[in-house]
């Protein structure tokens, strides 16, 4: 295995763009088939329009503080923005296939359009930030916060699954390494996954601190892959298969990532399998407290404490 795997599956900021989007990840019909992500920085009054075609979309404000007006055919809604991805959950909108989608900024806003092939007609909907389930997973240095705005329990859709993960500085996330690249009913689902990263220096960091983190993917004997990526804000890592994790937030830098998942299965379900070499680590969390820095932000926000339980990313 060579470092060329990073070149295949890591998209540093500014390298996967087009004329309208700072990030433009689209299925190529070959090695990447099921998930897409578009990210744009919009000034007040600026807009983007997409014909969804056979895909379903989730629109999510990321940062900037501005709101996003979403129009989808005869449906419309306004999504309240947030200062940054570390400021808690945001409103989001589901947009069905065969629709003309327009997003228009009210104030400056960075917005993500997550998409995947639709398998059914699902109506337009809006999920408000206050209704987004927030989980605190793991414990100790494996503590992280997961905002499930686009998971089956929170959002009605036909194939796409999406969430956000915040990992405090010095902590490990997406750990133990796990995979979801085989269809095994009730055990594991086959899903591609996009990781879109943003990072933030901790308070007191010097001006211009080079906030960075790490993300790893390891293959199986049958399907080798080896990615050991240093990531910064705006970077993307694609996970076509294999054990992914850990995603690491070095001391000094908080780590955020947006996950977008979809696959060929008929059932919209997120089932993972831990790497058997490392799954035992979960048992070490049983007597460890959660990181006291969680949740982000400190305000009460419908938080579900998953100190231990169903294994998740």
PDB file of C-alpha atoms in Angstrom:
ATOM      1  CA  UNK A   1       0.000   0.000   0.000  1.00  0.00           C
ATOM      2  CA  UNK A   2       1.351   3.419  -0.935  1.00  0.00           C
ATOM      3  CA  UNK A   3       0.712   7.047  -0.157  1.00  0.00           C
ATOM      4  CA  UNK A   4      -1.134   7.263  -3.489  1.00  0.00           C
ATOM      5  CA  UNK A   5      -4.282   6.252  -1.613  1.00  0.00           C
ATOM      6  CA  UNK A   6      -4.326   9.733  -0.069  1.00  0.00           C
ATOM      7  CA  UNK A   7      -4.253  11.208  -3.578  1.00  0.00           C
ATOM      8  CA  UNK A   8      -7.205   9.007  -4.557  1.00  0.00           C
ATOM      9  CA  UNK A   9      -9.477   9.747  -1.610  1.00  0.00           C
ATOM     10  CA  UNK A  10      -8.412  13.062   0.014  1.00  0.00           C
ATOM     11  CA  UNK A  11      -9.575  16.371  -1.465  1.00  0.00           C
ATOM     12  CA  UNK A  12      -7.676  19.273   0.153  1.00  0.00           C
ATOM     13  CA  UNK A  13      -9.504  22.610   0.285  1.00  0.00           C
ATOM     14  CA  UNK A  14      -9.535  24.265  -3.122  1.00  0.00           C
ATOM     15  CA  UNK A  15      -8.931  21.089  -5.135  1.00  0.00           C
ATOM     16  CA  UNK A  16     -12.525  19.834  -5.586  1.00  0.00           C
ATOM     17  CA  UNK A  17     -14.279  22.987  -6.782  1.00  0.00           C
ATOM     18  CA  UNK A  18     -16.255  24.316  -9.715  1.00  0.00           C
ATOM     19  CA  UNK A  19     -17.450  27.744 -10.816  1.00  0.00           C
ATOM     20  CA  UNK A  20     -20.195  27.897  -8.179  1.00  0.00           C
ATOM     21  CA  UNK A  21     -18.973  25.814  -5.228  1.00  0.00           C
ATOM     22  CA  UNK A  22     -15.912  25.791  -2.980  1.00  0.00           C
ATOM     23  CA  UNK A  23     -16.492  22.050  -2.514  1.00  0.00           C
ATOM     24  CA  UNK A  24     -18.042  20.007  -5.322  1.00  0.00           C
ATOM     25  CA  UNK A  25     -18.079  16.264  -4.676  1.00  0.00           C
ATOM     26  CA  UNK A  26     -20.253  14.393  -7.166  1.00  0.00           C
ATOM     27  CA  UNK A  27     -20.652  10.688  -7.997  1.00  0.00           C
ATOM     28  CA  UNK A  28     -18.570   9.659 -10.992  1.00  0.00           C
ATOM     29  CA  UNK A  29     -20.457   6.446 -11.753  1.00  0.00           C
ATOM     30  CA  UNK A  30     -17.291   4.418 -11.264  1.00  0.00           C
ATOM     31  CA  UNK A  31     -15.530   4.299  -7.896  1.00  0.00           C
ATOM     32  CA  UNK A  32     -17.786   6.918  -6.278  1.00  0.00           C
ATOM     33  CA  UNK A  33     -21.454   6.260  -6.882  1.00  0.00           C
ATOM     34  CA  UNK A  34     -23.856   7.240  -4.108  1.00  0.00           C
ATOM     35  CA  UNK A  35     -23.058  10.505  -2.299  1.00  0.00           C
ATOM     36  CA  UNK A  36     -22.397  14.129  -3.113  1.00  0.00           C
ATOM     37  CA  UNK A  37     -21.617  17.388  -1.344  1.00  0.00           C
ATOM     38  CA  UNK A  38     -21.667  20.999  -2.512  1.00  0.00           C
ATOM     39  CA  UNK A  39     -20.458  23.831  -0.264  1.00  0.00           C
ATOM     40  CA  UNK A  40     -20.735  27.526  -1.155  1.00  0.00           C
ATOM     41  CA  UNK A  41     -19.906  30.803   0.551  1.00  0.00           C
ATOM     42  CA  UNK A  42     -22.799  33.171  -0.210  1.00  0.00           C
ATOM     43  CA  UNK A  43     -22.970  36.913   0.314  1.00  0.00           C
ATOM     44  CA  UNK A  44     -26.266  38.566   1.231  1.00  0.00           C
ATOM     45  CA  UNK A  45     -28.706  38.130  -1.654  1.00  0.00           C
ATOM     46  CA  UNK A  46     -26.520  35.635  -3.497  1.00  0.00           C
ATOM     47  CA  UNK A  47     -28.115  32.346  -4.567  1.00  0.00           C
ATOM     48  CA  UNK A  48     -27.503  28.933  -6.100  1.00  0.00           C
ATOM     49  CA  UNK A  49     -30.016  26.895  -8.102  1.00  0.00           C
ATOM     50  CA  UNK A  50     -29.901  23.134  -8.636  1.00  0.00           C
ATOM     51  CA  UNK A  51     -32.191  20.808 -10.569  1.00  0.00           C
ATOM     52  CA  UNK A  52     -32.263  17.843  -8.213  1.00  0.00           C
ATOM     53  CA  UNK A  53     -33.053  15.334 -10.955  1.00  0.00           C
ATOM     54  CA  UNK A  54     -32.942  11.811  -9.535  1.00  0.00           C
ATOM     55  CA  UNK A  55     -31.251  12.969  -6.295  1.00  0.00           C
ATOM     56  CA  UNK A  56     -32.602  14.064  -2.912  1.00  0.00           C
ATOM     57  CA  UNK A  57     -30.908  16.934  -1.061  1.00  0.00           C
ATOM     58  CA  UNK A  58     -30.397  18.215   2.474  1.00  0.00           C
ATOM     59  CA  UNK A  59     -29.597  21.937   2.798  1.00  0.00           C
ATOM     60  CA  UNK A  60     -27.586  22.846   5.912  1.00  0.00           C
ATOM     61  CA  UNK A  61     -26.228  26.289   6.923  1.00  0.00           C
ATOM     62  CA  UNK A  62     -22.661  25.861   8.210  1.00  0.00           C
ATOM     63  CA  UNK A  63     -21.377  29.239   9.351  1.00  0.00           C
ATOM     64  CA  UNK A  64     -21.390  32.989   8.831  1.00  0.00           C
ATOM     65  CA  UNK A  65     -24.493  33.793  10.858  1.00  0.00           C
ATOM     66  CA  UNK A  66     -26.756  34.473   7.877  1.00  0.00           C
ATOM     67  CA  UNK A  67     -29.977  32.637   7.126  1.00  0.00           C
ATOM     68  CA  UNK A  68     -30.821  30.604   4.023  1.00  0.00           C
ATOM     69  CA  UNK A  69     -34.086  30.893   2.116  1.00  0.00           C
ATOM     70  CA  UNK A  70     -34.858  27.547   0.485  1.00  0.00           C
ATOM     71  CA  UNK A  71     -37.320  27.265  -2.408  1.00  0.00           C
ATOM     72  CA  UNK A  72     -38.166  23.849  -3.824  1.00  0.00           C
ATOM     73  CA  UNK A  73     -40.949  23.889  -6.392  1.00  0.00           C
ATOM     74  CA  UNK A  74     -44.042  25.088  -4.547  1.00  0.00           C
ATOM     75  CA  UNK A  75     -42.417  24.633  -1.132  1.00  0.00           C
ATOM     76  CA  UNK A  76     -40.273  27.087   0.789  1.00  0.00           C
ATOM     77  CA  UNK A  77     -38.671  27.618   4.159  1.00  0.00           C
ATOM     78  CA  UNK A  78     -36.130  29.829   5.889  1.00  0.00           C
ATOM     79  CA  UNK A  79     -33.224  28.182   7.710  1.00  0.00           C
ATOM     80  CA  UNK A  80     -31.708  30.151  10.567  1.00  0.00           C
ATOM     81  CA  UNK A  81     -27.929  30.173  10.334  1.00  0.00           C
ATOM     82  CA  UNK A  82     -25.255  29.919  13.013  1.00  0.00           C
ATOM     83  CA  UNK A  83     -21.992  31.709  13.681  1.00  0.00           C
ATOM     84  CA  UNK A  84     -19.913  28.575  13.170  1.00  0.00           C
ATOM     85  CA  UNK A  85     -20.184  24.797  13.060  1.00  0.00           C
ATOM     86  CA  UNK A  86     -19.059  24.772  16.712  1.00  0.00           C
ATOM     87  CA  UNK A  87     -22.078  26.862  17.796  1.00  0.00           C
ATOM     88  CA  UNK A  88     -24.546  23.964  18.020  1.00  0.00           C
ATOM     89  CA  UNK A  89     -27.015  22.426  15.589  1.00  0.00           C
ATOM     90  CA  UNK A  90     -28.645  24.350  12.737  1.00  0.00           C
ATOM     91  CA  UNK A  91     -31.932  24.209  10.878  1.00  0.00           C
ATOM     92  CA  UNK A  92     -31.923  22.023   7.768  1.00  0.00           C
ATOM     93  CA  UNK A  93     -34.275  21.303   4.862  1.00  0.00           C
ATOM     94  CA  UNK A  94     -34.993  18.132   2.919  1.00  0.00           C
ATOM     95  CA  UNK A  95     -35.609  18.642  -0.817  1.00  0.00           C
ATOM     96  CA  UNK A  96     -37.030  15.807  -2.941  1.00  0.00           C
ATOM     97  CA  UNK A  97     -35.988  14.550  -6.343  1.00  0.00           C
ATOM     98  CA  UNK A  98     -37.258  16.102  -9.594  1.00  0.00           C
ATOM     99  CA  UNK A  99     -37.380  19.574  -8.044  1.00  0.00           C
ATOM    100  CA  UNK A 100     -35.793  22.930  -8.817  1.00  0.00           C
ATOM    101  CA  UNK A 101     -33.953  23.905  -5.626  1.00  0.00           C
ATOM    102  CA  UNK A 102     -32.861  27.490  -4.976  1.00  0.00           C
ATOM    103  CA  UNK A 103     -30.940  28.606  -1.901  1.00  0.00           C
ATOM    104  CA  UNK A 104     -30.644  32.354  -1.276  1.00  0.00           C
ATOM    105  CA  UNK A 105     -28.583  33.954   1.470  1.00  0.00           C
ATOM    106  CA  UNK A 106     -29.944  36.520   3.900  1.00  0.00           C
ATOM    107  CA  UNK A 107     -26.649  37.803   5.223  1.00  0.00           C
ATOM    108  CA  UNK A 108     -23.325  36.060   4.749  1.00  0.00           C
ATOM    109  CA  UNK A 109     -23.577  32.297   5.059  1.00  0.00           C
ATOM    110  CA  UNK A 110     -21.592  29.182   4.203  1.00  0.00           C
ATOM    111  CA  UNK A 111     -24.058  26.493   3.191  1.00  0.00           C
ATOM    112  CA  UNK A 112     -23.791  22.767   2.457  1.00  0.00           C
ATOM    113  CA  UNK A 113     -25.960  20.861  -0.003  1.00  0.00           C
ATOM    114  CA  UNK A 114     -25.722  17.136   0.733  1.00  0.00           C
ATOM    115  CA  UNK A 115     -27.224  14.752  -1.823  1.00  0.00           C
ATOM    116  CA  UNK A 116     -27.709  11.125  -2.816  1.00  0.00           C
ATOM    117  CA  UNK A 117     -29.812   9.165  -5.340  1.00  0.00           C
ATOM    118  CA  UNK A 118     -33.433   9.019  -4.209  1.00  0.00           C
ATOM    119  CA  UNK A 119     -35.332   5.743  -4.228  1.00  0.00           C
ATOM    120  CA  UNK A 120     -38.794   7.160  -3.467  1.00  0.00           C
ATOM    121  CA  UNK A 121     -40.776  10.386  -3.483  1.00  0.00           C
ATOM    122  CA  UNK A 122     -40.496  12.029  -0.061  1.00  0.00           C
ATOM    123  CA  UNK A 123     -42.060  15.449   0.647  1.00  0.00           C
ATOM    124  CA  UNK A 124     -40.144  18.663   1.372  1.00  0.00           C
ATOM    125  CA  UNK A 125     -39.557  19.247   5.073  1.00  0.00           C
ATOM    126  CA  UNK A 126     -37.654  21.435   7.517  1.00  0.00           C
ATOM    127  CA  UNK A 127     -36.031  20.241  10.755  1.00  0.00           C
ATOM    128  CA  UNK A 128     -35.429  23.029  13.255  1.00  0.00           C
ATOM    129  CA  UNK A 129     -32.217  23.210  15.274  1.00  0.00           C
ATOM    130  CA  UNK A 130     -34.102  22.757  18.532  1.00  0.00           C
ATOM    131  CA  UNK A 131     -35.460  19.432  17.242  1.00  0.00           C
ATOM    132  CA  UNK A 132     -32.124  17.968  16.132  1.00  0.00           C
ATOM    133  CA  UNK A 133     -31.194  15.015  18.387  1.00  0.00           C
ATOM    134  CA  UNK A 134     -27.755  15.588  19.910  1.00  0.00           C
ATOM    135  CA  UNK A 135     -25.758  12.652  21.287  1.00  0.00           C
ATOM    136  CA  UNK A 136     -22.697  12.681  23.532  1.00  0.00           C
ATOM    137  CA  UNK A 137     -20.787   9.533  22.617  1.00  0.00           C
ATOM    138  CA  UNK A 138     -17.838   7.744  24.136  1.00  0.00           C
ATOM    139  CA  UNK A 139     -16.035   8.942  27.277  1.00  0.00           C
ATOM    140  CA  UNK A 140     -12.758  10.495  28.388  1.00  0.00           C
ATOM    141  CA  UNK A 141     -10.515  11.259  25.421  1.00  0.00           C
ATOM    142  CA  UNK A 142     -12.973   9.488  23.137  1.00  0.00           C
ATOM    143  CA  UNK A 143     -15.790  11.908  24.025  1.00  0.00           C
ATOM    144  CA  UNK A 144     -17.490  13.612  21.086  1.00  0.00           C
ATOM    145  CA  UNK A 145     -20.785  15.261  20.174  1.00  0.00           C
ATOM    146  CA  UNK A 146     -22.987  14.048  17.314  1.00  0.00           C
ATOM    147  CA  UNK A 147     -25.770  16.184  15.818  1.00  0.00           C
ATOM    148  CA  UNK A 148     -28.154  13.840  14.001  1.00  0.00           C
ATOM    149  CA  UNK A 149     -29.938  16.325  11.745  1.00  0.00           C
ATOM    150  CA  UNK A 150     -30.188  13.917   8.796  1.00  0.00           C
ATOM    151  CA  UNK A 151     -30.420  10.456  10.334  1.00  0.00           C
ATOM    152  CA  UNK A 152     -33.487   8.201   9.985  1.00  0.00           C
ATOM    153  CA  UNK A 153     -34.801   9.128  13.446  1.00  0.00           C
ATOM    154  CA  UNK A 154     -34.710  12.863  12.702  1.00  0.00           C
ATOM    155  CA  UNK A 155     -35.378  13.342   8.990  1.00  0.00           C
ATOM    156  CA  UNK A 156     -37.621  11.575   6.519  1.00  0.00           C
ATOM    157  CA  UNK A 157     -35.731  10.645   3.332  1.00  0.00           C
ATOM    158  CA  UNK A 158     -35.315   7.661   1.028  1.00  0.00           C
ATOM    159  CA  UNK A 159     -31.559   7.006   1.030  1.00  0.00           C
ATOM    160  CA  UNK A 160     -29.403   9.845   2.375  1.00  0.00           C
ATOM    161  CA  UNK A 161     -28.063   9.795   5.949  1.00  0.00           C
ATOM    162  CA  UNK A 162     -26.149  12.761   7.391  1.00  0.00           C
ATOM    163  CA  UNK A 163     -24.845  14.020  10.717  1.00  0.00           C
ATOM    164  CA  UNK A 164     -22.248  16.341  12.256  1.00  0.00           C
ATOM    165  CA  UNK A 165     -19.548  15.421  14.775  1.00  0.00           C
ATOM    166  CA  UNK A 166     -17.669  17.808  17.084  1.00  0.00           C
ATOM    167  CA  UNK A 167     -14.519  16.472  18.730  1.00  0.00           C
ATOM    168  CA  UNK A 168     -12.918  18.641  21.437  1.00  0.00           C
ATOM    169  CA  UNK A 169      -9.201  19.384  21.168  1.00  0.00           C
ATOM    170  CA  UNK A 170      -7.089  16.419  22.249  1.00  0.00           C
ATOM    171  CA  UNK A 171      -9.863  13.842  21.699  1.00  0.00           C
ATOM    172  CA  UNK A 172     -10.351  10.933  19.297  1.00  0.00           C
ATOM    173  CA  UNK A 173     -13.486  10.381  17.242  1.00  0.00           C
ATOM    174  CA  UNK A 174     -14.698   7.752  14.748  1.00  0.00           C
ATOM    175  CA  UNK A 175     -13.092   5.338  17.173  1.00  0.00           C
ATOM    176  CA  UNK A 176     -12.793   2.369  17.459  1.00  0.00           C
ATOM    177  CA  UNK A 177     -12.294   2.082  13.691  1.00  0.00           C
ATOM    178  CA  UNK A 178     -15.411   0.701  12.062  1.00  0.00           C
ATOM    179  CA  UNK A 179     -16.805  -0.029   8.637  1.00  0.00           C
ATOM    180  CA  UNK A 180     -20.099  -0.190   6.760  1.00  0.00           C
ATOM    181  CA  UNK A 181     -19.274  -1.564   3.335  1.00  0.00           C
ATOM    182  CA  UNK A 182     -21.172  -4.882   3.240  1.00  0.00           C
ATOM    183  CA  UNK A 183     -24.862  -5.703   3.189  1.00  0.00           C
ATOM    184  CA  UNK A 184     -25.440  -7.984   6.190  1.00  0.00           C
ATOM    185  CA  UNK A 185     -29.053  -7.651   7.360  1.00  0.00           C
ATOM    186  CA  UNK A 186     -29.279  -6.477  10.948  1.00  0.00           C
ATOM    187  CA  UNK A 187     -25.480  -6.304  11.293  1.00  0.00           C
ATOM    188  CA  UNK A 188     -23.929  -3.986   8.713  1.00  0.00           C
ATOM    189  CA  UNK A 189     -25.155  -1.730   5.914  1.00  0.00           C
ATOM    190  CA  UNK A 190     -23.318  -0.803   2.712  1.00  0.00           C
ATOM    191  CA  UNK A 191     -22.708   2.951   2.710  1.00  0.00           C
ATOM    192  CA  UNK A 192     -20.208   5.305   1.114  1.00  0.00           C
ATOM    193  CA  UNK A 193     -19.242   8.210   3.379  1.00  0.00           C
ATOM    194  CA  UNK A 194     -18.025  11.772   2.934  1.00  0.00           C
ATOM    195  CA  UNK A 195     -16.092  13.555   5.691  1.00  0.00           C
ATOM    196  CA  UNK A 196     -16.046  17.362   5.320  1.00  0.00           C
ATOM    197  CA  UNK A 197     -13.817  19.033   7.933  1.00  0.00           C
ATOM    198  CA  UNK A 198     -13.595  22.354   9.730  1.00  0.00           C
ATOM    199  CA  UNK A 199     -11.250  23.155  12.616  1.00  0.00           C
ATOM    200  CA  UNK A 200     -11.011  25.884  15.242  1.00  0.00           C
ATOM    201  CA  UNK A 201      -8.115  26.814  17.546  1.00  0.00           C
ATOM    202  CA  UNK A 202      -8.910  26.766  21.254  1.00  0.00           C
ATOM    203  CA  UNK A 203      -9.237  30.106  23.097  1.00  0.00           C
ATOM    204  CA  UNK A 204      -5.812  31.615  23.733  1.00  0.00           C
ATOM    205  CA  UNK A 205      -4.218  30.197  20.576  1.00  0.00           C
ATOM    206  CA  UNK A 206      -1.941  32.666  18.779  1.00  0.00           C
ATOM    207  CA  UNK A 207      -3.294  34.529  15.789  1.00  0.00           C
ATOM    208  CA  UNK A 208      -2.784  32.490  12.627  1.00  0.00           C
ATOM    209  CA  UNK A 209      -2.519  29.149  14.455  1.00  0.00           C
ATOM    210  CA  UNK A 210      -2.493  26.362  11.850  1.00  0.00           C
ATOM    211  CA  UNK A 211      -5.525  24.349  13.007  1.00  0.00           C
ATOM    212  CA  UNK A 212      -5.253  20.784  11.757  1.00  0.00           C
ATOM    213  CA  UNK A 213      -6.397  17.251  12.542  1.00  0.00           C
ATOM    214  CA  UNK A 214      -6.006  13.714  11.214  1.00  0.00           C
ATOM    215  CA  UNK A 215      -8.227  11.109   9.575  1.00  0.00           C
ATOM    216  CA  UNK A 216      -7.413   7.466   8.826  1.00  0.00           C
ATOM    217  CA  UNK A 217      -8.853   4.671   6.663  1.00  0.00           C
ATOM    218  CA  UNK A 218      -7.565   1.087   6.677  1.00  0.00           C
ATOM    219  CA  UNK A 219      -8.623  -1.682   4.320  1.00  0.00           C
ATOM    220  CA  UNK A 220      -9.479  -5.326   4.670  1.00  0.00           C
ATOM    221  CA  UNK A 221      -7.454  -8.104   3.063  1.00  0.00           C
ATOM    222  CA  UNK A 222     -10.037  -8.381   0.307  1.00  0.00           C
ATOM    223  CA  UNK A 223     -10.348  -4.619  -0.287  1.00  0.00           C
ATOM    224  CA  UNK A 224      -7.148  -2.792   0.645  1.00  0.00           C
ATOM    225  CA  UNK A 225      -7.027   0.957   1.231  1.00  0.00           C
ATOM    226  CA  UNK A 226      -4.680   3.092   3.311  1.00  0.00           C
ATOM    227  CA  UNK A 227      -5.314   6.779   4.012  1.00  0.00           C
ATOM    228  CA  UNK A 228      -3.427   8.745   6.681  1.00  0.00           C
ATOM    229  CA  UNK A 229      -4.529  12.314   6.061  1.00  0.00           C
ATOM    230  CA  UNK A 230      -3.692  15.558   7.801  1.00  0.00           C
ATOM    231  CA  UNK A 231      -6.834  17.690   7.422  1.00  0.00           C
ATOM    232  CA  UNK A 232      -7.663  21.376   7.676  1.00  0.00           C
ATOM    233  CA  UNK A 233     -10.801  23.470   7.265  1.00  0.00           C
ATOM    234  CA  UNK A 234     -12.477  22.795   3.931  1.00  0.00           C
ATOM    235  CA  UNK A 235     -10.752  19.456   3.344  1.00  0.00           C
ATOM    236  CA  UNK A 236     -12.747  16.373   2.348  1.00  0.00           C
ATOM    237  CA  UNK A 237     -11.956  12.696   2.842  1.00  0.00           C
ATOM    238  CA  UNK A 238     -13.938  10.097   0.893  1.00  0.00           C
ATOM    239  CA  UNK A 239     -14.544   6.655   2.427  1.00  0.00           C
ATOM    240  CA  UNK A 240     -15.442   4.161  -0.318  1.00  0.00           C
ATOM    241  CA  UNK A 241     -14.957   1.152   1.967  1.00  0.00           C
ATOM    242  CA  UNK A 242     -12.798  -0.139   4.799  1.00  0.00           C
ATOM    243  CA  UNK A 243     -12.193   0.586   8.475  1.00  0.00           C
ATOM    244  CA  UNK A 244     -12.389   4.346   8.992  1.00  0.00           C
ATOM    245  CA  UNK A 245     -11.139   6.065  12.106  1.00  0.00           C
ATOM    246  CA  UNK A 246      -9.768   7.468  14.147  1.00  0.00           C
ATOM    247  CA  UNK A 247     -10.426  11.097  13.348  1.00  0.00           C
ATOM    248  CA  UNK A 248      -8.138  12.954  15.735  1.00  0.00           C
ATOM    249  CA  UNK A 249      -8.300  16.472  17.155  1.00  0.00           C
ATOM    250  CA  UNK A 250      -4.760  17.354  18.311  1.00  0.00           C
ATOM    251  CA  UNK A 251      -4.379  19.399  21.505  1.00  0.00           C
ATOM    252  CA  UNK A 252      -5.078  23.025  20.658  1.00  0.00           C
ATOM    253  CA  UNK A 253      -7.621  22.447  17.885  1.00  0.00           C
ATOM    254  CA  UNK A 254     -11.300  21.502  18.003  1.00  0.00           C
ATOM    255  CA  UNK A 255     -12.372  19.262  15.107  1.00  0.00           C
ATOM    256  CA  UNK A 256     -15.700  19.259  13.239  1.00  0.00           C
ATOM    257  CA  UNK A 257     -16.818  17.021  10.439  1.00  0.00           C
ATOM    258  CA  UNK A 258     -19.968  16.683   8.382  1.00  0.00           C
ATOM    259  CA  UNK A 259     -20.764  13.106   7.336  1.00  0.00           C
ATOM    260  CA  UNK A 260     -22.854  12.272   4.267  1.00  0.00           C
ATOM    261  CA  UNK A 261     -23.726   8.610   3.677  1.00  0.00           C
ATOM    262  CA  UNK A 262     -25.737   6.559   1.183  1.00  0.00           C
ATOM    263  CA  UNK A 263     -25.502   3.202  -0.536  1.00  0.00           C
ATOM    264  CA  UNK A 264     -27.220   0.761  -2.864  1.00  0.00           C
ATOM    265  CA  UNK A 265     -29.358  -0.952  -0.234  1.00  0.00           C
ATOM    266  CA  UNK A 266     -33.144  -0.766  -0.288  1.00  0.00           C
ATOM    267  CA  UNK A 267     -33.282   0.044   3.437  1.00  0.00           C
ATOM    268  CA  UNK A 268     -32.155   3.422   4.790  1.00  0.00           C
ATOM    269  CA  UNK A 269     -30.249   2.199   7.824  1.00  0.00           C
ATOM    270  CA  UNK A 270     -26.883   2.954   9.440  1.00  0.00           C
ATOM    271  CA  UNK A 271     -25.303  -0.240  10.808  1.00  0.00           C
ATOM    272  CA  UNK A 272     -21.596  -0.482  11.554  1.00  0.00           C
ATOM    273  CA  UNK A 273     -19.092  -3.177  12.435  1.00  0.00           C
ATOM    274  CA  UNK A 274     -16.159  -2.415  14.764  1.00  0.00           C
ATOM    275  CA  UNK A 275     -12.641  -3.423  13.748  1.00  0.00           C
ATOM    276  CA  UNK A 276     -12.232  -6.629  15.814  1.00  0.00           C
ATOM    277  CA  UNK A 277      -8.666  -5.634  16.654  1.00  0.00           C
ATOM    278  CA  UNK A 278      -9.843  -2.511  18.489  1.00  0.00           C
ATOM    279  CA  UNK A 279     -13.498  -2.924  19.447  1.00  0.00           C
ATOM    280  CA  UNK A 280     -12.500  -3.895  22.990  1.00  0.00           C
ATOM    281  CA  UNK A 281     -11.648  -0.256  23.652  1.00  0.00           C
ATOM    282  CA  UNK A 282     -15.349   0.538  24.146  1.00  0.00           C
ATOM    283  CA  UNK A 283     -15.321  -1.418  27.409  1.00  0.00           C
ATOM    284  CA  UNK A 284     -12.650   0.883  28.856  1.00  0.00           C
ATOM    285  CA  UNK A 285     -15.142   3.766  28.763  1.00  0.00           C
ATOM    286  CA  UNK A 286     -17.509   2.211  31.290  1.00  0.00           C
ATOM    287  CA  UNK A 287     -15.999   3.975  34.309  1.00  0.00           C
ATOM    288  CA  UNK A 288     -14.773   7.111  32.525  1.00  0.00           C
ATOM    289  CA  UNK A 289     -16.717  10.397  32.610  1.00  0.00           C
ATOM    290  CA  UNK A 290     -17.625  12.333  29.514  1.00  0.00           C
ATOM    291  CA  UNK A 291     -15.377  15.233  28.610  1.00  0.00           C
ATOM    292  CA  UNK A 292     -16.708  18.190  30.670  1.00  0.00           C
ATOM    293  CA  UNK A 293     -16.261  20.509  27.683  1.00  0.00           C
ATOM    294  CA  UNK A 294     -19.303  18.880  26.083  1.00  0.00           C
ATOM    295  CA  UNK A 295     -21.841  19.771  24.901  1.00  0.00           C
ATOM    296  CA  UNK A 296     -20.887  22.506  22.418  1.00  0.00           C
ATOM    297  CA  UNK A 297     -22.182  25.157  23.087  1.00  0.00           C
ATOM    298  CA  UNK A 298     -22.895  25.070  26.805  1.00  0.00           C
ATOM    299  CA  UNK A 299     -26.624  25.854  26.485  1.00  0.00           C
ATOM    300  CA  UNK A 300     -29.072  23.026  27.128  1.00  0.00           C
ATOM    301  CA  UNK A 301     -29.970  21.506  23.747  1.00  0.00           C
ATOM    302  CA  UNK A 302     -32.006  18.279  23.939  1.00  0.00           C
ATOM    303  CA  UNK A 303     -28.865  16.278  24.589  1.00  0.00           C
ATOM    304  CA  UNK A 304     -28.971  12.494  24.736  1.00  0.00           C
ATOM    305  CA  UNK A 305     -26.134  10.947  26.761  1.00  0.00           C
ATOM    306  CA  UNK A 306     -24.859   7.851  24.954  1.00  0.00           C
ATOM    307  CA  UNK A 307     -21.922   7.255  27.306  1.00  0.00           C
ATOM    308  CA  UNK A 308     -22.020   3.629  26.213  1.00  0.00           C
ATOM    309  CA  UNK A 309     -24.548   1.713  24.201  1.00  0.00           C
ATOM    310  CA  UNK A 310     -25.172   1.242  20.503  1.00  0.00           C
ATOM    311  CA  UNK A 311     -21.817   1.579  18.757  1.00  0.00           C
ATOM    312  CA  UNK A 312     -21.761   4.578  16.458  1.00  0.00           C
ATOM    313  CA  UNK A 313     -19.179   6.657  14.617  1.00  0.00           C
TER     314      UNK A 313
END
